[in-house]
Amino acid sequence: MPSAPFRLPPLAYASLPPAIDDETLHLHHGRHHAAYVEKLNAAVAERPSLSGLSLAALLARPRLHASVRNNAGQHHAHSCYWKSMVPGGSDPTPALAAAIVRDFGSMEGLKAKLADVSMAHFGTGWAWLVKAGNGRLAVGTTADGDTPLMPDAAIRGVPLLASDLWEHAWYLKYRNEKARYLEAFWTLIDWRSVAGRLAAC
Ligand code: MN
């Protein structure tokens, strides 16, 4: 991972129809994510002890100042989120499909678990599929801008899939209907990309 100044990663697609409308996608990436990157760079620039650290190294440090923690976490989580989607979605590799059956019973089992933890999460945050330290796949949520790379995150592991639970991810199109956004997000998941991160672990 590169060190500061961090840069907004370009999107690999121009749109994600019809699940995510263009206005939401481009406000989310070009304004929200861009602002987190800008604030992260400003916060790191004020702290010489953090200069030269990669994003992963920053996230791994305990007791970060909130301005660094929140913006580094949001930069990392959003970078994972964009990579978690592709127009129309994709199918899992046989190895990933087998791991999902092993750890969740079926794809439907994983879908239900992801929806359950996402709906139960109160306030801002993220839902994740991770490869846990024991090698198994696990699903959970983190608050605000926390990511599974933080030592005190509510779920730890290698992030394979990130689902944004902040209202800015869906409110323009879905308003208060979070469950409909989650259903739409499921149709966009780039399981090939998820499998790539699984293989790299
Ligand atoms: Mn977001």
mmCIF file of C-alpha atoms and ligand atoms in Angstrom:
data_model
loop_
_atom_site.group_PDB
_atom_site.id
_atom_site.type_symbol
_atom_site.label_atom_id
_atom_site.label_comp_id
_atom_site.label_asym_id
_atom_site.label_seq_id
_atom_site.Cartn_x
_atom_site.Cartn_y
_atom_site.Cartn_z
ATOM 1 C CA MET A 1 0.000 0.000 0.000
ATOM 2 C CA PRO A 2 1.299 3.528 -0.787
ATOM 3 C CA SER A 3 2.069 6.148 1.848
ATOM 4 C CA ALA A 4 0.958 9.792 2.076
ATOM 5 C CA PRO A 5 -0.031 11.772 0.201
ATOM 6 C CA PHE A 6 -2.834 9.285 -0.358
ATOM 7 C CA ARG A 7 -4.838 9.541 -3.546
ATOM 8 C CA LEU A 8 -8.455 8.892 -4.448
ATOM 9 C CA PRO A 9 -8.437 5.639 -6.447
ATOM 10 C CA PRO A 10 -10.238 5.957 -9.782
ATOM 11 C CA LEU A 11 -13.412 3.928 -10.218
ATOM 12 C CA ALA A 12 -13.051 0.934 -12.519
ATOM 13 C CA TYR A 13 -16.566 1.614 -13.898
ATOM 14 C CA ALA A 14 -18.576 4.718 -14.820
ATOM 15 C CA SER A 15 -21.906 3.474 -13.501
ATOM 16 C CA LEU A 16 -23.588 0.603 -11.662
ATOM 17 C CA PRO A 17 -27.099 0.598 -13.089
ATOM 18 C CA PRO A 18 -29.770 0.071 -12.010
ATOM 19 C CA ALA A 19 -28.801 -0.827 -8.444
ATOM 20 C CA ILE A 20 -26.892 2.380 -7.705
ATOM 21 C CA ASP A 21 -27.863 5.604 -9.464
ATOM 22 C CA ASP A 22 -25.175 7.764 -11.058
ATOM 23 C CA GLU A 23 -25.735 10.726 -8.751
ATOM 24 C CA THR A 24 -25.185 8.605 -5.642
ATOM 25 C CA LEU A 25 -22.152 6.852 -7.148
ATOM 26 C CA HIS A 26 -20.362 10.019 -8.190
ATOM 27 C CA LEU A 27 -21.249 12.078 -5.103
ATOM 28 C CA HIS A 28 -20.123 9.178 -2.965
ATOM 29 C CA HIS A 29 -16.805 8.703 -4.761
ATOM 30 C CA GLY A 30 -15.988 12.224 -5.926
ATOM 31 C CA ARG A 31 -17.157 14.121 -2.853
ATOM 32 C CA HIS A 32 -17.397 11.828 0.194
ATOM 33 C CA HIS A 33 -14.434 9.539 -0.455
ATOM 34 C CA ALA A 34 -12.382 12.416 -1.875
ATOM 35 C CA ALA A 35 -12.995 14.442 1.291
ATOM 36 C CA TYR A 36 -11.795 11.575 3.499
ATOM 37 C CA VAL A 37 -8.571 11.374 1.466
ATOM 38 C CA GLU A 38 -8.043 15.127 1.701
ATOM 39 C CA LYS A 39 -8.640 15.176 5.466
ATOM 40 C CA LEU A 40 -6.385 12.137 5.960
ATOM 41 C CA ASN A 41 -3.528 13.838 4.124
ATOM 42 C CA ALA A 42 -3.990 16.987 6.206
ATOM 43 C CA ALA A 43 -4.054 14.999 9.462
ATOM 44 C CA VAL A 44 -0.935 12.992 8.557
ATOM 45 C CA ALA A 45 0.906 16.133 7.419
ATOM 46 C CA GLU A 46 0.463 17.561 10.919
ATOM 47 C CA ARG A 47 2.101 14.478 12.465
ATOM 48 C CA PRO A 48 5.679 13.843 11.247
ATOM 49 C CA SER A 49 5.842 10.547 13.175
ATOM 50 C CA LEU A 50 3.260 9.135 10.734
ATOM 51 C CA SER A 51 4.924 10.249 7.499
ATOM 52 C CA GLY A 52 5.980 7.441 5.194
ATOM 53 C CA LEU A 53 3.604 4.886 6.717
ATOM 54 C CA SER A 54 1.458 2.848 4.334
ATOM 55 C CA LEU A 55 -2.296 2.893 4.840
ATOM 56 C CA ALA A 56 -2.134 -0.632 6.319
ATOM 57 C CA ALA A 57 0.645 0.421 8.717
ATOM 58 C CA LEU A 58 -1.366 3.468 9.789
ATOM 59 C CA LEU A 59 -4.482 1.382 10.426
ATOM 60 C CA ALA A 60 -2.482 -1.118 12.484
ATOM 61 C CA ARG A 61 -1.286 1.525 14.948
ATOM 62 C CA PRO A 62 -3.024 1.742 18.337
ATOM 63 C CA ARG A 63 -4.337 4.999 19.816
ATOM 64 C CA LEU A 64 -4.456 7.024 16.608
ATOM 65 C CA HIS A 65 -5.826 10.535 16.848
ATOM 66 C CA ALA A 66 -9.474 10.531 15.772
ATOM 67 C CA SER A 67 -8.779 12.659 12.701
ATOM 68 C CA VAL A 68 -6.269 10.085 11.435
ATOM 69 C CA ARG A 69 -8.224 7.028 12.540
ATOM 70 C CA ASN A 70 -11.550 8.107 11.058
ATOM 71 C CA ASN A 71 -10.211 9.355 7.733
ATOM 72 C CA ALA A 72 -7.701 6.518 7.245
ATOM 73 C CA GLY A 73 -10.441 4.020 8.023
ATOM 74 C CA GLN A 74 -12.894 5.648 5.667
ATOM 75 C CA HIS A 75 -10.285 5.809 2.889
ATOM 76 C CA HIS A 76 -9.500 2.128 3.320
ATOM 77 C CA ALA A 77 -13.134 1.016 3.639
ATOM 78 C CA HIS A 78 -14.262 2.976 0.585
ATOM 79 C CA SER A 79 -11.339 1.643 -1.468
ATOM 80 C CA CYS A 80 -12.503 -1.891 -0.546
ATOM 81 C CA TYR A 81 -16.138 -0.983 -1.304
ATOM 82 C CA TRP A 82 -15.463 0.188 -4.871
ATOM 83 C CA LYS A 83 -13.493 -2.996 -5.530
ATOM 84 C CA SER A 84 -16.318 -5.105 -4.114
ATOM 85 C CA MET A 85 -18.662 -4.171 -6.970
ATOM 86 C CA VAL A 86 -18.788 -4.571 -10.745
ATOM 87 C CA PRO A 87 -21.682 -3.776 -13.099
ATOM 88 C CA GLY A 88 -23.985 -6.805 -13.088
ATOM 89 C CA GLY A 89 -21.926 -8.654 -10.458
ATOM 90 C CA SER A 90 -19.830 -11.748 -11.115
ATOM 91 C CA ASP A 91 -19.803 -15.398 -10.098
ATOM 92 C CA PRO A 92 -17.507 -16.837 -7.419
ATOM 93 C CA THR A 93 -14.654 -19.111 -8.384
ATOM 94 C CA PRO A 94 -15.108 -22.781 -7.416
ATOM 95 C CA ALA A 95 -12.652 -22.344 -4.521
ATOM 96 C CA LEU A 96 -14.501 -19.335 -3.124
ATOM 97 C CA ALA A 97 -17.885 -21.011 -3.609
ATOM 98 C CA ALA A 98 -16.614 -24.035 -1.663
ATOM 99 C CA ALA A 99 -15.338 -21.837 1.181
ATOM 100 C CA ILE A 100 -18.718 -20.068 1.363
ATOM 101 C CA VAL A 101 -20.569 -23.402 1.536
ATOM 102 C CA ARG A 102 -18.147 -24.607 4.222
ATOM 103 C CA ASP A 103 -18.575 -21.508 6.420
ATOM 104 C CA PHE A 104 -22.157 -20.353 5.703
ATOM 105 C CA GLY A 105 -23.907 -23.444 4.338
ATOM 106 C CA SER A 106 -24.682 -21.811 0.975
ATOM 107 C CA MET A 107 -24.557 -18.520 -0.932
ATOM 108 C CA GLU A 108 -28.055 -17.857 0.384
ATOM 109 C CA GLY A 109 -26.773 -18.471 3.883
ATOM 110 C CA LEU A 110 -24.052 -15.862 3.399
ATOM 111 C CA LYS A 111 -26.532 -13.429 1.843
ATOM 112 C CA ALA A 112 -28.895 -13.796 4.803
ATOM 113 C CA LYS A 113 -26.092 -13.408 7.334
ATOM 114 C CA LEU A 114 -24.748 -10.280 5.609
ATOM 115 C CA ALA A 115 -28.250 -8.784 5.452
ATOM 116 C CA ASP A 116 -28.924 -9.636 9.108
ATOM 117 C CA VAL A 117 -25.785 -8.000 10.488
ATOM 118 C CA SER A 118 -26.243 -4.998 8.175
ATOM 119 C CA MET A 119 -29.845 -4.428 9.246
ATOM 120 C CA ALA A 120 -28.963 -4.906 12.923
ATOM 121 C CA HIS A 121 -26.103 -2.382 12.755
ATOM 122 C CA PHE A 122 -27.171 0.869 14.396
ATOM 123 C CA GLY A 123 -25.890 4.103 12.874
ATOM 124 C CA THR A 124 -22.931 4.604 10.574
ATOM 125 C CA GLY A 125 -20.503 1.837 9.769
ATOM 126 C CA TRP A 126 -19.590 -1.020 7.480
ATOM 127 C CA ALA A 127 -20.439 -4.676 6.939
ATOM 128 C CA TRP A 128 -17.564 -6.956 5.995
ATOM 129 C CA LEU A 129 -16.731 -10.415 4.755
ATOM 130 C CA VAL A 130 -13.256 -11.220 6.022
ATOM 131 C CA LYS A 131 -10.824 -14.083 6.118
ATOM 132 C CA ALA A 132 -10.319 -14.466 9.858
ATOM 133 C CA GLY A 133 -7.108 -15.473 11.583
ATOM 134 C CA ASN A 134 -8.285 -19.101 11.751
ATOM 135 C CA GLY A 135 -8.577 -19.218 7.952
ATOM 136 C CA ARG A 136 -12.384 -19.239 7.989
ATOM 137 C CA LEU A 137 -14.643 -16.680 6.354
ATOM 138 C CA ALA A 138 -16.546 -14.446 8.767
ATOM 139 C CA VAL A 139 -19.154 -11.685 8.524
ATOM 140 C CA GLY A 140 -19.541 -8.732 10.872
ATOM 141 C CA THR A 141 -19.828 -4.974 11.122
ATOM 142 C CA THR A 142 -17.633 -2.125 12.302
ATOM 143 C CA ALA A 143 -18.721 1.270 13.618
ATOM 144 C CA ASP A 144 -18.146 4.570 11.820
ATOM 145 C CA GLY A 145 -14.875 4.338 9.868
ATOM 146 C CA ASP A 146 -13.376 1.314 11.596
ATOM 147 C CA THR A 147 -11.976 -1.427 9.378
ATOM 148 C CA PRO A 148 -10.906 -5.031 10.082
ATOM 149 C CA LEU A 149 -7.244 -3.972 9.848
ATOM 150 C CA MET A 150 -7.531 -1.953 13.082
ATOM 151 C CA PRO A 151 -6.300 -3.868 16.144
ATOM 152 C CA ASP A 152 -9.439 -3.029 18.154
ATOM 153 C CA ALA A 153 -12.038 -3.388 15.365
ATOM 154 C CA ALA A 154 -15.233 -5.303 16.139
ATOM 155 C CA ILE A 155 -14.313 -7.808 13.413
ATOM 156 C CA ARG A 156 -10.706 -8.491 12.441
ATOM 157 C CA GLY A 157 -9.200 -10.234 9.460
ATOM 158 C CA VAL A 158 -8.304 -9.728 5.836
ATOM 159 C CA PRO A 159 -11.095 -7.692 4.211
ATOM 160 C CA LEU A 160 -12.595 -9.533 1.241
ATOM 161 C CA LEU A 161 -15.808 -7.554 0.761
ATOM 162 C CA ALA A 162 -16.975 -4.200 2.158
ATOM 163 C CA SER A 163 -20.578 -2.964 2.260
ATOM 164 C CA ASP A 164 -21.128 0.701 3.101
ATOM 165 C CA LEU A 165 -23.841 1.146 5.751
ATOM 166 C CA TRP A 166 -23.696 4.949 5.831
ATOM 167 C CA GLU A 167 -26.915 6.546 4.585
ATOM 168 C CA HIS A 168 -24.975 8.488 1.947
ATOM 169 C CA ALA A 169 -24.496 5.148 0.170
ATOM 170 C CA TRP A 170 -28.182 4.809 -0.648
ATOM 171 C CA TYR A 171 -30.387 7.621 0.600
ATOM 172 C CA LEU A 172 -30.929 9.492 -2.699
ATOM 173 C CA LYS A 173 -32.405 6.422 -4.404
ATOM 174 C CA TYR A 174 -33.679 4.217 -1.600
ATOM 175 C CA ARG A 175 -34.516 6.834 1.078
ATOM 176 C CA ASN A 176 -35.284 4.999 4.342
ATOM 177 C CA GLU A 177 -35.395 1.562 2.678
ATOM 178 C CA LYS A 178 -32.020 0.189 3.728
ATOM 179 C CA ALA A 179 -33.081 -3.413 3.037
ATOM 180 C CA ARG A 180 -33.752 -2.587 -0.638
ATOM 181 C CA TYR A 181 -30.282 -1.028 -0.957
ATOM 182 C CA LEU A 182 -28.716 -4.137 0.592
ATOM 183 C CA GLU A 183 -30.635 -6.328 -1.867
ATOM 184 C CA ALA A 184 -29.364 -4.159 -4.743
ATOM 185 C CA PHE A 185 -25.790 -4.228 -3.419
ATOM 186 C CA TRP A 186 -25.872 -8.027 -3.437
ATOM 187 C CA THR A 187 -26.501 -7.999 -7.219
ATOM 188 C CA LEU A 188 -23.326 -5.946 -7.760
ATOM 189 C CA ILE A 189 -20.854 -8.030 -5.791
ATOM 190 C CA ASP A 190 -17.751 -8.831 -7.774
ATOM 191 C CA TRP A 191 -17.115 -12.322 -6.411
ATOM 192 C CA ARG A 192 -14.117 -12.719 -8.750
ATOM 193 C CA SER A 193 -12.498 -9.766 -7.014
ATOM 194 C CA VAL A 194 -13.386 -11.215 -3.596
ATOM 195 C CA ALA A 195 -11.811 -14.521 -4.667
ATOM 196 C CA GLY A 196 -8.659 -12.688 -5.744
ATOM 197 C CA ARG A 197 -8.184 -11.285 -2.276
ATOM 198 C CA LEU A 198 -8.883 -14.716 -0.759
ATOM 199 C CA ALA A 199 -6.162 -16.277 -2.888
ATOM 200 C CA ALA A 200 -3.723 -13.527 -1.976
ATOM 201 C CA CYS A 201 -4.095 -14.116 1.756
HETATM 202 MN MN MN B 1 -19.452 5.925 2.090
#
